[in-house]
Short mmCIF file of C-alpha atoms in Angstrom, two decimals:
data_model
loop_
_atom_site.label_atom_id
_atom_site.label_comp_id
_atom_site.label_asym_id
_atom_site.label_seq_id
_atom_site.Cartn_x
_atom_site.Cartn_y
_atom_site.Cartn_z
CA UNK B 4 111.55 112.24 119.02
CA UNK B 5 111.56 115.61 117.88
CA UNK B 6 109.94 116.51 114.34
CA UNK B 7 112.55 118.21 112.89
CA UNK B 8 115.30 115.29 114.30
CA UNK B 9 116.20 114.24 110.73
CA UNK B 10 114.78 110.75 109.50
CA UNK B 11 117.77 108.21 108.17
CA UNK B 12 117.07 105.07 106.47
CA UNK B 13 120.06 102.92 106.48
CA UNK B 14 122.03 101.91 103.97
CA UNK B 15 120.71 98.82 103.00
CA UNK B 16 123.46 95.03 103.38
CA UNK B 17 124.06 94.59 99.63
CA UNK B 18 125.92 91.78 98.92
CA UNK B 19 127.47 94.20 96.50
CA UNK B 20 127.18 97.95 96.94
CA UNK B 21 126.79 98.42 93.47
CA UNK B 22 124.38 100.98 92.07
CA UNK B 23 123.72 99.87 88.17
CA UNK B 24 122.73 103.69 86.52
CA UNK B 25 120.61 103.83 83.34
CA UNK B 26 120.46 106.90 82.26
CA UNK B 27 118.49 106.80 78.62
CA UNK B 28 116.56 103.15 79.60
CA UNK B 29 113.17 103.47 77.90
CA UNK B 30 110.27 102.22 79.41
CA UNK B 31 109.95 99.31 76.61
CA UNK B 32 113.95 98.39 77.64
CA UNK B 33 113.56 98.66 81.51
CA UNK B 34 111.95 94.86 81.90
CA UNK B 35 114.61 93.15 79.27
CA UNK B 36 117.92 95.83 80.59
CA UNK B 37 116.75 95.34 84.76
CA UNK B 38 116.00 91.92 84.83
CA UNK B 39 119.47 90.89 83.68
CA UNK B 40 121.72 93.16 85.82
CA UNK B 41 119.62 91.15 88.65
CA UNK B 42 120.53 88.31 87.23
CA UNK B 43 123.69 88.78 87.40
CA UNK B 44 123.80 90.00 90.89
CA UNK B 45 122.94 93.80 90.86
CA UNK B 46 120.84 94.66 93.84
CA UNK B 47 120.65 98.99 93.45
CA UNK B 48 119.10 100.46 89.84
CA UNK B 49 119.09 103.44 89.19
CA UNK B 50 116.44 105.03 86.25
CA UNK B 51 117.56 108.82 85.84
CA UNK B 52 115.22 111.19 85.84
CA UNK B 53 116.30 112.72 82.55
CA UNK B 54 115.77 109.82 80.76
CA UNK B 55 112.90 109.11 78.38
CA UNK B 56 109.31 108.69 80.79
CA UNK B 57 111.64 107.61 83.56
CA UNK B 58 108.27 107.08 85.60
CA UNK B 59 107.30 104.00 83.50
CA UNK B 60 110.33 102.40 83.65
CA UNK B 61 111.03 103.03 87.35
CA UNK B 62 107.71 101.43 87.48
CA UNK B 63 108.21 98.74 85.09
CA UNK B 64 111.08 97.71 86.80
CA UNK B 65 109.82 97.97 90.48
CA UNK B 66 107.21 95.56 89.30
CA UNK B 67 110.07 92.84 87.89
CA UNK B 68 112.40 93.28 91.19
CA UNK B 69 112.56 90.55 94.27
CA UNK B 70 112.44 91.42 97.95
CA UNK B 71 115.46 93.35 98.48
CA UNK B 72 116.75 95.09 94.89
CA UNK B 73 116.38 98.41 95.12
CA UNK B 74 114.85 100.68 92.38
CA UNK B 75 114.92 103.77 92.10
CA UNK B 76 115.65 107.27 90.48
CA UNK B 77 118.70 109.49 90.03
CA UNK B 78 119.14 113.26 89.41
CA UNK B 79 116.28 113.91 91.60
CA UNK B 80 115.85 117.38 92.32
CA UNK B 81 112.55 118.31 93.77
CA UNK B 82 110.05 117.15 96.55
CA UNK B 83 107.27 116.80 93.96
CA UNK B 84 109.59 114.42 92.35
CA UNK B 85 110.27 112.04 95.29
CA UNK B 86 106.46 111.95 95.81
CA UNK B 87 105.96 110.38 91.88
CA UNK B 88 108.74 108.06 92.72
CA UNK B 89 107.42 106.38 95.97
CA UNK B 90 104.28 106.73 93.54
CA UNK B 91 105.88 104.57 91.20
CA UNK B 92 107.27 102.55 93.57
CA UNK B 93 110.59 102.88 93.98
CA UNK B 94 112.89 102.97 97.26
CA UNK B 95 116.26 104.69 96.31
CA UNK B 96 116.57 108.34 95.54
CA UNK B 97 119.65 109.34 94.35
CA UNK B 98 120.32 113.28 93.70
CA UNK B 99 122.93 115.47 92.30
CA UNK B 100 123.14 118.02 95.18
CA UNK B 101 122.32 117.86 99.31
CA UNK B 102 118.89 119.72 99.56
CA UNK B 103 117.89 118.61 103.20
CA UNK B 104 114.47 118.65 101.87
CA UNK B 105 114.58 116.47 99.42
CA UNK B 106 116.15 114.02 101.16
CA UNK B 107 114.09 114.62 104.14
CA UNK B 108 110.70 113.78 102.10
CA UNK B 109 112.61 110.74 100.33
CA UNK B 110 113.52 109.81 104.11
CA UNK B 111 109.58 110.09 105.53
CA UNK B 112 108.51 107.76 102.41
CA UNK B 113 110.90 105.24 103.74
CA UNK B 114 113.19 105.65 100.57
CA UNK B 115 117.27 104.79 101.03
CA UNK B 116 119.38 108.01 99.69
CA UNK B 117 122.28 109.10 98.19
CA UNK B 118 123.20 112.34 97.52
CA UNK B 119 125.69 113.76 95.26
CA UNK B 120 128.69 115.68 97.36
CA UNK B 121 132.19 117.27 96.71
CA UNK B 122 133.67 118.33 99.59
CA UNK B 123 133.71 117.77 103.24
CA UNK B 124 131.04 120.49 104.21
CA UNK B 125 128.33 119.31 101.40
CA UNK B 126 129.39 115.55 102.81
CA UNK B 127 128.51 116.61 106.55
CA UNK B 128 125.86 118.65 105.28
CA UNK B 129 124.24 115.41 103.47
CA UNK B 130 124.60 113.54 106.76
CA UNK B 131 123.00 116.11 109.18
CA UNK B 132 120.19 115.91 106.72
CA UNK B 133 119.73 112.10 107.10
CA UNK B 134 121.47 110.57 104.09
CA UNK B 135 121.66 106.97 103.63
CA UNK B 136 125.04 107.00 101.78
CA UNK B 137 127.29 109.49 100.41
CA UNK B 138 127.87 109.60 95.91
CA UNK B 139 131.30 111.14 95.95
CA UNK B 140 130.91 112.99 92.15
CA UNK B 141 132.32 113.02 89.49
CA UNK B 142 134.94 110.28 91.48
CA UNK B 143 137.51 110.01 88.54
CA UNK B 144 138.46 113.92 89.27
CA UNK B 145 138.38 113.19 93.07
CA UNK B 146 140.54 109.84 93.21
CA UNK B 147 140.42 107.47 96.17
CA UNK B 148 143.13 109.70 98.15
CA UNK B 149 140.82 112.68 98.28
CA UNK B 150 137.13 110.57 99.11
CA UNK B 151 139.39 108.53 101.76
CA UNK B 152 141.00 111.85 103.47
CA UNK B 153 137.26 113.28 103.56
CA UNK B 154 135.84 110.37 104.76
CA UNK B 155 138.27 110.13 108.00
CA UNK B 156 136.09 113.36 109.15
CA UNK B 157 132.62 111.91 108.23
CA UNK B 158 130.49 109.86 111.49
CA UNK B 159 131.94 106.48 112.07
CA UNK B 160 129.43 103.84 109.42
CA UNK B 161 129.35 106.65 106.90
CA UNK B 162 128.47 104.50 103.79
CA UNK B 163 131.12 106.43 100.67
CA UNK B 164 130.59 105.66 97.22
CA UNK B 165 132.29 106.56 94.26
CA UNK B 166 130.36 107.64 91.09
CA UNK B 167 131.32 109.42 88.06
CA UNK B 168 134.03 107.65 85.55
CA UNK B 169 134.68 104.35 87.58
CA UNK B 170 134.10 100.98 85.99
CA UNK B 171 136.12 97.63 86.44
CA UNK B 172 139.45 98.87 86.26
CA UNK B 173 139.40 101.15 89.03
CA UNK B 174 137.84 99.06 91.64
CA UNK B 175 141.31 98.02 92.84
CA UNK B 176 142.76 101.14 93.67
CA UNK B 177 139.33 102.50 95.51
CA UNK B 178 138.94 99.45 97.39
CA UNK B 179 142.36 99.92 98.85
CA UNK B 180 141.45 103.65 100.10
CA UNK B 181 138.69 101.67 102.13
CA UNK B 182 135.71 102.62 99.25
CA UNK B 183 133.40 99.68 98.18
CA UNK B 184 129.94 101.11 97.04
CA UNK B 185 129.93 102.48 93.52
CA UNK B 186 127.94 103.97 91.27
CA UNK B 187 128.13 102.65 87.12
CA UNK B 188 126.70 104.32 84.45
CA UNK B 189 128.37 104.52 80.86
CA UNK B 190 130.75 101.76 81.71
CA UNK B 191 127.76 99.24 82.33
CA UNK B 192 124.81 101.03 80.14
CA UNK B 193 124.62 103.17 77.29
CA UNK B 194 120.91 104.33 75.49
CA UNK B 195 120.53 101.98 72.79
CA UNK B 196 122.37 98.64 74.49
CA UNK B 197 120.42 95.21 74.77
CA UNK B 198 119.38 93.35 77.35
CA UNK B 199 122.60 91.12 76.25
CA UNK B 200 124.86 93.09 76.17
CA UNK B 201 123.93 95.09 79.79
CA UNK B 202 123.87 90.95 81.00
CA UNK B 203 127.98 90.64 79.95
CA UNK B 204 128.78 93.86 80.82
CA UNK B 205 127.62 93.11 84.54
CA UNK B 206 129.02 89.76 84.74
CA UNK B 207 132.49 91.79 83.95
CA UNK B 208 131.68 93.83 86.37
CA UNK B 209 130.62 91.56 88.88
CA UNK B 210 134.13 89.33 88.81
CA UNK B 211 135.95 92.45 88.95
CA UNK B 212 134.29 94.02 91.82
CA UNK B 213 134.55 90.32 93.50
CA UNK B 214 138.22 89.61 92.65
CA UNK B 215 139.10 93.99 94.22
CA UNK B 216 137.44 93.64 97.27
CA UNK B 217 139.39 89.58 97.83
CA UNK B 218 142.96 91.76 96.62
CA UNK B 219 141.78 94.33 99.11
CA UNK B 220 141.01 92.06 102.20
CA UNK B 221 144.58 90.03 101.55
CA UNK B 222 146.32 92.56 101.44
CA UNK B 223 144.81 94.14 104.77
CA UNK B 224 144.96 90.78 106.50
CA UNK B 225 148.91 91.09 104.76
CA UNK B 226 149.65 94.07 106.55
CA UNK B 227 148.50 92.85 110.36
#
């Protein structure tokens, strides 16, 4: 193969595509906060990189994760960055912006990405570069119309997610333009919230997500 071919690691077969985001998790929350979103059935955490010592509690919570939940860190920005994650352990690197390098180092340490995109050129941009999945951002100012009518130009298994102002209540209306990863954040975590209340917020979460994509598939299997 040629070196500068592009390395992809694919999108992991979540059960759910959901990507829980804690941005503000402190390294003495991540074991109590992580170990009951997997409980519940979250199998993609993200640690942000602006949150306090995010290092610790990527590492924290790499330790406390099975076979097959992914940890990692978002807002990542530089190569020097994706080096202290796979340090730390973790195997998704999530980033605000398509820098072919970053994602090309993430790539090489065998780490799943997501980078943030916009518009169709960042989103084919992202893929050339070897992206795992796509994080349509902020998704509550796109809508599912616009991610849907981008994604019809994108290669044919282009994994879309939605992140940026989508909880619960909008599952329904992405899952009908086709979308079924997402990214949570505030809606499922906010600095300060215990391991309880993250637990009942991703149950919610969970029996929404479950009862969109069943609406979804009827009404597809409806329409044959």
């Amino acid at each position: 193969m040629n070196s500068a071919t592009p390395v992809r690691i694919p999108w992991p077969a979540l059960r759910r595509p959901l990507v829980a985001i804690l941005r503000g998790l402190r390294p003495d929350e991540a074991e109590g906060v992580v170990g009951a979103l997997i409980e519940e059935g979250f199998e993609a955490i993200e640690i942000p990189l602006n949150s306090p010592d995010p290092f610790a509690s990527i590492e924290a919570a790499a330790r406390l994760a099975p076979p097959g939940v992914l940890i990692g860190a978002g807002t990542v920005l530089t190569v020097e960055q994706v080096d202290l994650l796979n340090y730390a352990g973790g195997q998704l690197m999530v980033s605000p912006n398509v820098d072919a390098q970053v994602i090309g180092r993430a790539s090489r340490h065998g780490m799943v990405t997501m980078p943030g995109v916009m518009t169709p050129t960042e989103a084919l941009a992202a893929v050339k570069a070897g992206a795992s999945a796509l994080k349509f951002f902020p998704a509550n100012l796109l809508g599912p119309a616009l991610i849907q009518a981008i994604a019809v130009v994108l290669p044919p298994g282009t994994v879309v997610g939605a992140v940026g102002g989508v909880g619960e209540s909008e599952f329904a209306a992405y899952a009908g333009a086709g979308i079924r990863t997402f990214g949570l954040g505030s809606s499922l975590y906010r600095p300060g919230a215990t391991a309880g209340e993250v637990k009942a917020k991703a149950r919610a979460v969970i029996a929404a997500y479950d009862a969109a994509i069943d609406l979804s598939q009827e009404t597809q299997r409806a329409g044959r």
